[in-house]
mmCIF file of C-alpha atoms in Angstrom:
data_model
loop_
_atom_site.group_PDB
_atom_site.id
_atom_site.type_symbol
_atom_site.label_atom_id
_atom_site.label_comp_id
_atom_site.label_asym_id
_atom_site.label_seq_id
_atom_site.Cartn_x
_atom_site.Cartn_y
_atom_site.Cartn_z
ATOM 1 C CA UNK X 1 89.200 -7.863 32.247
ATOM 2 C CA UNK X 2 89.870 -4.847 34.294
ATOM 3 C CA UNK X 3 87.680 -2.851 36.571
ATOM 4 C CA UNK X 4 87.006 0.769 34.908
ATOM 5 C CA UNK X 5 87.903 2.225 37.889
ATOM 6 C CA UNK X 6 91.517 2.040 37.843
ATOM 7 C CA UNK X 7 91.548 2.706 41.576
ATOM 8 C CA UNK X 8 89.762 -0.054 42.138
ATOM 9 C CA UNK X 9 91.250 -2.363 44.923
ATOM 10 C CA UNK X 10 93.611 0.030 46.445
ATOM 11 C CA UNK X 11 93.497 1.666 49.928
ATOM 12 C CA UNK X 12 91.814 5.262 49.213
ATOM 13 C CA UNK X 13 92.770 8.450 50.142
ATOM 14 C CA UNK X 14 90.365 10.470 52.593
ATOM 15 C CA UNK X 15 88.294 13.755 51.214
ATOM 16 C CA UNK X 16 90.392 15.749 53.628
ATOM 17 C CA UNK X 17 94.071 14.402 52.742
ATOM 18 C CA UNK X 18 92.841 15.137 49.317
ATOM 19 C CA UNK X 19 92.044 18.552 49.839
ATOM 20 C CA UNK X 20 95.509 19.183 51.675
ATOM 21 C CA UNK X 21 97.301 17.592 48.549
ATOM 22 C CA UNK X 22 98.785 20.928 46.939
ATOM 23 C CA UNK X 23 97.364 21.842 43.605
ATOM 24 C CA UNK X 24 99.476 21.481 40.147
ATOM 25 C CA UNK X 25 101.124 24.107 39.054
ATOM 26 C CA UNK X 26 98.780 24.475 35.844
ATOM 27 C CA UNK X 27 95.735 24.754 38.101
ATOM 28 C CA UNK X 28 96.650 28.083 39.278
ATOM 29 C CA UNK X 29 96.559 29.713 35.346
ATOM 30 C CA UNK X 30 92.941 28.270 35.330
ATOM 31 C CA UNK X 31 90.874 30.830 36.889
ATOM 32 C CA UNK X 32 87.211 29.707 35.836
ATOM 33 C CA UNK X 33 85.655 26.173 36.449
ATOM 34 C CA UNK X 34 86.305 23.564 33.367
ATOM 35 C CA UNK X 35 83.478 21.410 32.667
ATOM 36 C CA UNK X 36 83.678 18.777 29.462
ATOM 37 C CA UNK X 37 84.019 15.844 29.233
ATOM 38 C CA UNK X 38 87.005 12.846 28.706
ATOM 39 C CA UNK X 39 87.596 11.774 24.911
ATOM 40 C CA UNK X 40 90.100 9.002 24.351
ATOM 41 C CA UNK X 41 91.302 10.133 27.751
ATOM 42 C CA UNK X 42 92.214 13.771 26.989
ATOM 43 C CA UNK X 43 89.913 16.655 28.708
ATOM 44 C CA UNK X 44 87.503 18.534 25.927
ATOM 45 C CA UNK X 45 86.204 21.716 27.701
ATOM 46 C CA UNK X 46 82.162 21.828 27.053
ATOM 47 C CA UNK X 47 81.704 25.427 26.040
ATOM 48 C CA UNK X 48 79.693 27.172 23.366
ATOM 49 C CA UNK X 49 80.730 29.133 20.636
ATOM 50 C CA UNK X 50 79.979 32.622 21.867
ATOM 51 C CA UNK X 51 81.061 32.114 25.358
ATOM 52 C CA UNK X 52 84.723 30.644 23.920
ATOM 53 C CA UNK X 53 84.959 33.822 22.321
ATOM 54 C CA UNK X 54 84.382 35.502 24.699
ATOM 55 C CA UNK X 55 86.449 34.055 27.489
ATOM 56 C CA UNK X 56 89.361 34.608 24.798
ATOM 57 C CA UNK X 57 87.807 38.162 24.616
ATOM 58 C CA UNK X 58 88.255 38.446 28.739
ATOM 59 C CA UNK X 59 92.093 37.205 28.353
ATOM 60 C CA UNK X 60 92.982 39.463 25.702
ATOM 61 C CA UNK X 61 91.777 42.498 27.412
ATOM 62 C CA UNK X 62 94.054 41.535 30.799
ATOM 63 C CA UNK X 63 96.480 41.183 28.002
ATOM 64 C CA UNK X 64 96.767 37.012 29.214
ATOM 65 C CA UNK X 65 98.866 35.001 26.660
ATOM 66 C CA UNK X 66 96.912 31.834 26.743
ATOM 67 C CA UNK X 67 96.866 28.966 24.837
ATOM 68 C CA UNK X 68 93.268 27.501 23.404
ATOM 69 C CA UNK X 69 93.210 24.304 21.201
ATOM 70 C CA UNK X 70 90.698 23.402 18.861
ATOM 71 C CA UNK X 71 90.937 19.236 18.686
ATOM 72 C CA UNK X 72 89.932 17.057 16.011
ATOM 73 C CA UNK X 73 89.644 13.070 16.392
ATOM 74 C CA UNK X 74 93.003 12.567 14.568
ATOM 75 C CA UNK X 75 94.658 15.086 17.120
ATOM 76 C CA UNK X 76 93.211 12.879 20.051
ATOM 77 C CA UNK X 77 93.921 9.888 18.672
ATOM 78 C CA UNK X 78 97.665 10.908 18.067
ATOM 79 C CA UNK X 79 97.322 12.326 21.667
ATOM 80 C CA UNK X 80 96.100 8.818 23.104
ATOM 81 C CA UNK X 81 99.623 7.532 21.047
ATOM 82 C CA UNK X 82 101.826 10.672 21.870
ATOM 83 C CA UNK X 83 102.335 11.863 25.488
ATOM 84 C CA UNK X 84 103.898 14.590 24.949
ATOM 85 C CA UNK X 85 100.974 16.226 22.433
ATOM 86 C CA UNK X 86 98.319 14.650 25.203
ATOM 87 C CA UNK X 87 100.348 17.074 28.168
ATOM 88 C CA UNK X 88 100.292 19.896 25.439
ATOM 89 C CA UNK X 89 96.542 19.876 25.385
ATOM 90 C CA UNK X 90 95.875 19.125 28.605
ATOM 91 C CA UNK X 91 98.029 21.963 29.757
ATOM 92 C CA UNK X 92 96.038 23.890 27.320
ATOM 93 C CA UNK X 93 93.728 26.875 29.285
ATOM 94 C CA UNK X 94 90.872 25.827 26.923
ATOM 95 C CA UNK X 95 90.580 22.816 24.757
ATOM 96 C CA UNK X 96 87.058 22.763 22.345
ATOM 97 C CA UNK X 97 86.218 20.076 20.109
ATOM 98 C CA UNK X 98 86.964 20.678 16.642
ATOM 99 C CA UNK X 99 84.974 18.432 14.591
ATOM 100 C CA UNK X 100 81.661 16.872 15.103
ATOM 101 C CA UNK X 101 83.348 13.554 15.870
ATOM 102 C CA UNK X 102 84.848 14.832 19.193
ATOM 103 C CA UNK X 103 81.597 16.745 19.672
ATOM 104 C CA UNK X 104 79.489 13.761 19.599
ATOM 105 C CA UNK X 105 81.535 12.221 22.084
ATOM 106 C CA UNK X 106 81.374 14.925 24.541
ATOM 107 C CA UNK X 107 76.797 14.697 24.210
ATOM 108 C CA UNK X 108 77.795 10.771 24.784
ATOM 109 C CA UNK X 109 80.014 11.761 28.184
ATOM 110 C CA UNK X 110 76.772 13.815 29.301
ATOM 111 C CA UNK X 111 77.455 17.206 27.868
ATOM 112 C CA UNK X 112 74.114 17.186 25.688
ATOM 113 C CA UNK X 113 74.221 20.537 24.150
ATOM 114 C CA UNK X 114 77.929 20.215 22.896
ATOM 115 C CA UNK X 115 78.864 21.343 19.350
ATOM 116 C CA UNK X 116 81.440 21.437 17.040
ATOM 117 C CA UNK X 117 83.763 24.619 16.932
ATOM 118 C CA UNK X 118 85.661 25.522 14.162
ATOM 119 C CA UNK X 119 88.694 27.381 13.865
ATOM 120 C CA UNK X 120 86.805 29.606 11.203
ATOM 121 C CA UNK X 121 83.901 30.461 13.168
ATOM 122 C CA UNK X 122 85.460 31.463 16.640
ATOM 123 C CA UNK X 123 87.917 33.638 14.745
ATOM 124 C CA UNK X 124 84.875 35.412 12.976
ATOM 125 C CA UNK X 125 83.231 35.345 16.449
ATOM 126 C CA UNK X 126 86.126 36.927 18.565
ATOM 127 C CA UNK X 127 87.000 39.373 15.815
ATOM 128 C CA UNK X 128 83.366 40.476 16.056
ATOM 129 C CA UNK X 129 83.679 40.722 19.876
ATOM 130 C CA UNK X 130 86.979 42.572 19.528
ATOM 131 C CA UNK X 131 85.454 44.907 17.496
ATOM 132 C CA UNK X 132 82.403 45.761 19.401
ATOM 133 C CA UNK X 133 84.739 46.072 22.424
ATOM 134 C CA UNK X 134 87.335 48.446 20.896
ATOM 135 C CA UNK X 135 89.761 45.827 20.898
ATOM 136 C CA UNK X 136 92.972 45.696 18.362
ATOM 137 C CA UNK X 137 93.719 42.097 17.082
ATOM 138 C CA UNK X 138 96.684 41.426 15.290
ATOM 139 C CA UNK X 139 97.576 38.713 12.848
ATOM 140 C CA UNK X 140 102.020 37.441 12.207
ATOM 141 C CA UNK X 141 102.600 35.831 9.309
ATOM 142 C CA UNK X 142 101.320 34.737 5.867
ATOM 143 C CA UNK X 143 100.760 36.875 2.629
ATOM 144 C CA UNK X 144 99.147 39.365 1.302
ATOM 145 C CA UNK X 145 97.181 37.001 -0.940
ATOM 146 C CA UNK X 146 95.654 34.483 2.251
ATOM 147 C CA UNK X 147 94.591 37.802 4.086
ATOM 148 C CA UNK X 148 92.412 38.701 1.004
ATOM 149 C CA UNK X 149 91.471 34.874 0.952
ATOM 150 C CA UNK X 150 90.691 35.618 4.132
ATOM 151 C CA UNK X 151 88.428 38.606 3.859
ATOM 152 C CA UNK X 152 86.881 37.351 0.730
ATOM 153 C CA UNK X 153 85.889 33.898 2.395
ATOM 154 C CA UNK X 154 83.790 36.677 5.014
#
């Protein structure tokens, strides 16, 4: 059986030759401290629903492109199989948990007050934000007939 730690029996690295180690490249685009938590290996970002929003909110008005992922358990199990989707969302600047599944997980890994984000309600909650801010939000794509879906599922 092996040790959880998977460090475990090799010569460590000081705090200081840590701290001297130069930072990845993706670290610099991440200006605000991630906390979450590790599902099937992949980092979840613990965040609520209104502060998502409105870190999206905060990029938009710099006028950031960013990249936020809302994962399900399928998406991190296909992550745990495919390493190039596991890079994609760890690379991502904010990754939420998209069903309860993942968000259970997360109040298992310590983050107690996690919930569930849907795609639905943080689009409802930025537009709201945008709104209230004087912000213009812009939608590519579709029909005419899934934007009144759209409005009529409001």
């Amino acid at each position: 059986m092996r040790h959880p730690d998977p460090h475990f029996g090799y010569p460590t690295v000081s705090w200081r030759t840590n701290e001297l180690r130069s930072a990845p490249p993706s670290a610099a685009r991440h200006r605000f401290l991630r906390q979450g938590a590790l599902v099937l290996d992949t980092h979840i970002d613990a965040i609520d629903l209104d502060s998502a929003a409105q870190r999206i909110l905060t990029w938009s008005s710099r006028q950031q492109s960013r990249i936020v992922t809302l994962c399900r358990v399928d998406t991190l199990v296909q992550a745990s199989r495919d390493p190039s989707l596991h890079r994609a969302i760890a690379q991502a600047d904010l990754a939420l948990p998209g069903d309860s599944g993942v968000a259970w997980a997360m109040r298992r890994e310590g983050q107690r007050k996690q919930q569930a984000l849907t795609a639905r309600e943080l689009m409802w909650r930025h537009l709201a934000q945008a709104e209230q801010a004087g912000q213009a939000v812009h939608f590519h794509g579709g029909t005419q007939a899934s934007l009144e879906r759209l409005l009529t599922s409001a």
